[in-house]
Protein backbone atom coordinates (compact mmCIF):
# COMPACT_ATOMS: atom_id res chain seq x y z
CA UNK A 1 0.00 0.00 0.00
CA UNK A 2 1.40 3.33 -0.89
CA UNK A 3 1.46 6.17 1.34
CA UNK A 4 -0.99 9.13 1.67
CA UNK A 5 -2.14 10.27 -1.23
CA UNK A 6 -2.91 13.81 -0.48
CA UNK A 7 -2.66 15.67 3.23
CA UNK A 8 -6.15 16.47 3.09
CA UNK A 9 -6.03 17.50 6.94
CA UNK A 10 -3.96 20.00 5.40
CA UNK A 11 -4.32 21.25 2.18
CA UNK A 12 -8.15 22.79 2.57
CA UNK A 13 -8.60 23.13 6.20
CA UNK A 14 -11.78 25.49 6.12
CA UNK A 15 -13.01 21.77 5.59
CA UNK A 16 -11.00 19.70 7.55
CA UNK A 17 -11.51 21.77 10.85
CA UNK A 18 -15.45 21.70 10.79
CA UNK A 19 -15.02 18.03 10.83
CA UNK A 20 -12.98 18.27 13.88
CA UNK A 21 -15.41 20.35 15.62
CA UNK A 22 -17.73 18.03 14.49
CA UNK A 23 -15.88 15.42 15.98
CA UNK A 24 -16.02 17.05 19.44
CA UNK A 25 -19.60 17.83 19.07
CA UNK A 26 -20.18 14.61 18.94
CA UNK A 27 -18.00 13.21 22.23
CA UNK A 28 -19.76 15.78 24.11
CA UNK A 29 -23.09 14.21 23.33
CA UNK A 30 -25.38 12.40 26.22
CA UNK A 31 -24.97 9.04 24.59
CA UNK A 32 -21.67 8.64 25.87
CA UNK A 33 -18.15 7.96 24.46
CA UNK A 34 -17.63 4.63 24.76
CA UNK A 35 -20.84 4.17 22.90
CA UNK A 36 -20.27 6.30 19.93
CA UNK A 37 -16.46 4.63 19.85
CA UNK A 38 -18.32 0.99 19.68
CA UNK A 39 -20.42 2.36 16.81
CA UNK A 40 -17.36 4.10 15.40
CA UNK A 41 -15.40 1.04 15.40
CA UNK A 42 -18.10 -0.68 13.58
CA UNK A 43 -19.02 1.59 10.82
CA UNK A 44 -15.32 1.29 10.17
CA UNK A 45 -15.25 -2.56 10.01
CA UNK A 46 -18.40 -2.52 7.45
CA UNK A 47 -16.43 0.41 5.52
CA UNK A 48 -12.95 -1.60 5.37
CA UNK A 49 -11.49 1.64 7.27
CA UNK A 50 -8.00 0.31 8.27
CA UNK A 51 -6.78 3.63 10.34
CA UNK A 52 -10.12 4.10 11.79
CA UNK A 53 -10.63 0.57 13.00
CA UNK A 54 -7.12 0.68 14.75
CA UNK A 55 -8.22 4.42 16.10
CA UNK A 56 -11.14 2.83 17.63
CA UNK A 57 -10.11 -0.04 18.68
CA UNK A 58 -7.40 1.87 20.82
CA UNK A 59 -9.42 4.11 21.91
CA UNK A 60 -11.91 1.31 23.58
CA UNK A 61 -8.99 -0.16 25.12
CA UNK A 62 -7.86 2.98 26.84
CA UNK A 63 -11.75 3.03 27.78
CA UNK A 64 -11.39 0.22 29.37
CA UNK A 65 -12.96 -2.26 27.23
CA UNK A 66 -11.81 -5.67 26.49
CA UNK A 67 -10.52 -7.08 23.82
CA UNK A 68 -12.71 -10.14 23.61
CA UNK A 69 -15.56 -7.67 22.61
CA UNK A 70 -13.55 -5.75 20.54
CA UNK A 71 -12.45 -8.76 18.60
CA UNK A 72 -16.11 -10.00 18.45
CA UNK A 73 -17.26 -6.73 17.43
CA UNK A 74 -18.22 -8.13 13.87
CA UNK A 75 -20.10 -10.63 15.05
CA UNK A 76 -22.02 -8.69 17.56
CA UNK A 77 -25.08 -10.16 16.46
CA UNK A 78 -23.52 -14.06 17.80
CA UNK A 79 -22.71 -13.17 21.10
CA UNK A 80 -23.99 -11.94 24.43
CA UNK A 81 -20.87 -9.22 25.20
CA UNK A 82 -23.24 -6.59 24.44
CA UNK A 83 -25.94 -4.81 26.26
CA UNK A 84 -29.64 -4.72 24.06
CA UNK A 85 -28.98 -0.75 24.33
CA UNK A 86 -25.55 -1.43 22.68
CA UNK A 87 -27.43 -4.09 20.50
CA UNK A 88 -29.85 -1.64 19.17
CA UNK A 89 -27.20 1.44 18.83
CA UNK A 90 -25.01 -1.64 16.44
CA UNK A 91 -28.01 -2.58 14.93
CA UNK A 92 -29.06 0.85 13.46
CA UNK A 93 -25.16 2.02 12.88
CA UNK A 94 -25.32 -0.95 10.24
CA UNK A 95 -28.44 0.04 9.04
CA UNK A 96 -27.43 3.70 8.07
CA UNK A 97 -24.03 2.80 6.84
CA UNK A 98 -25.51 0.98 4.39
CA UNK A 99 -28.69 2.79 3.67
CA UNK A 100 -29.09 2.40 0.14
CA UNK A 101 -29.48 -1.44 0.95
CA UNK A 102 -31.78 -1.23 4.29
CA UNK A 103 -33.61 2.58 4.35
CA UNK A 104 -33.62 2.42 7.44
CA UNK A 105 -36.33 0.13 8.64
CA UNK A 106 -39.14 0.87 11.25
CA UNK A 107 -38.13 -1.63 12.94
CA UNK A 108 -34.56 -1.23 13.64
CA UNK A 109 -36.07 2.46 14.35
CA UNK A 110 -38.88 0.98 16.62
CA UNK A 111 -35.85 -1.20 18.53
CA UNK A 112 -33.65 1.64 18.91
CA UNK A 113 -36.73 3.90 20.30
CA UNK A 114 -37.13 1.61 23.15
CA UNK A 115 -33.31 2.22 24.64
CA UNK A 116 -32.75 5.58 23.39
CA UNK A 117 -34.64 9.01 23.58
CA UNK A 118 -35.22 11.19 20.41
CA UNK A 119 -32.39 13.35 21.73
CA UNK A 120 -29.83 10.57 21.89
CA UNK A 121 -31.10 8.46 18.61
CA UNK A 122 -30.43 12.01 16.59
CA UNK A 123 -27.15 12.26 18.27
CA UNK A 124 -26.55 8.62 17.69
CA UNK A 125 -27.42 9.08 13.69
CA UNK A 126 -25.30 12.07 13.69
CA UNK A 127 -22.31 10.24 14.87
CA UNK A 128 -22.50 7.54 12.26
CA UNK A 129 -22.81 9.67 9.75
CA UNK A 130 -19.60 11.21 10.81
CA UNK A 131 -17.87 8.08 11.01
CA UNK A 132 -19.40 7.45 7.16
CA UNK A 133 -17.78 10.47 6.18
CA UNK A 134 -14.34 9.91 7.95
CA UNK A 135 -14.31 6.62 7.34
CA UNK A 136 -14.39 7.84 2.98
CA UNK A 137 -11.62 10.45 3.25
CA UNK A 138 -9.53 8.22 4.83
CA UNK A 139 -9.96 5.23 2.65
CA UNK A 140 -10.27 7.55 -0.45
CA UNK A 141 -6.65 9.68 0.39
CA UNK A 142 -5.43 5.88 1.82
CA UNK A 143 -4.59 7.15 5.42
CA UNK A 144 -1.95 4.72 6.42
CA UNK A 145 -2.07 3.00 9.97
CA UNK A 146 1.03 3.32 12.08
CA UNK A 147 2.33 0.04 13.13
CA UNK A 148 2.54 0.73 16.81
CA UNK A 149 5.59 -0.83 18.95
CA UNK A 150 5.46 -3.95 20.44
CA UNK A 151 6.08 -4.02 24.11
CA UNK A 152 9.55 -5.44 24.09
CA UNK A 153 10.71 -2.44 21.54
CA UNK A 154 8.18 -0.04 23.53
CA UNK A 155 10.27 -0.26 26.77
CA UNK A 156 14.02 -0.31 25.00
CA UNK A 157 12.47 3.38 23.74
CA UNK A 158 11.96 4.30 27.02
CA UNK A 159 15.05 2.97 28.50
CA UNK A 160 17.28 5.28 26.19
């Protein structure tokens, strides 16, 4: 895989930087971080979003998640590591990432209504379709994933 293709962080930031702010908007919502990282982390599965799965996935860990539901994350649907509030948040993330296949059906909307105000499913559909739209620039500009150190060469960096 070749590098980045074009800094588009950089080169028109009167876009870029809404989609920050956007970003923030979003973690300051009421349906809570480690929720919207779950769903973020999902989108970016269904998407084939490289960076962005390996962004999420950190950031769950550092959330205190566990990897056994992070690694079952694509098969949500199989196993019981997931509360029916997270269930129905998955479900409907799916649902609007690929909305040209499902339109959104009442009753994935009728689910989610029963765990989530109107408030929080608006917030919730906001934050996927941020993800959506992260999860195309950086598969379109090929955003490459930094190999992160393995613990053996993370503490001989700190040793020096």
């Amino acid at each position: 895989m070749s590098g980045l293709r074009i800094s588009y962080a950089t080169i028109v930031p009167s876009l870029f930087q809404p989609m920050l702010a956007f970003g923030e908007a979003v973690a300051a919502t009421s349906i809570g971080v480690k929720l919207i990282d779950l769903v973020f982390l999902r989108v970016s599965q269904i998407n084939g979003c490289a960076f962005c799965i390996d962004k999420h996935a950190r950031d769950l860990i550092k959330q205190g998640d566990d990897w056994q539901r992070i690694n079952s994350l694509v098969g949500w649907e199989e196993t019981t590591f997931y509360s029916e509030r997270e269930r129905a948040a998955l479900a409907w993330a799916e649902s609007v990432t690929r909305i040209a296949e499902t339109h959104a059906p009442d009753d994935l909307f009728n689910e989610l209504k029963k765990h989530f105000t109107d408030v929080e499913i608006t917030e919730l559909t906001y934050a996927i379709t941020l993800m959506n739209a992260w999860n195309r620039l950086a598969i379109s500009f090929r955003q490459p994933v930094n190999r992160a150190p393995s613990v053996e060469e993370a503490v001989r960096i700190l040793q020096k």
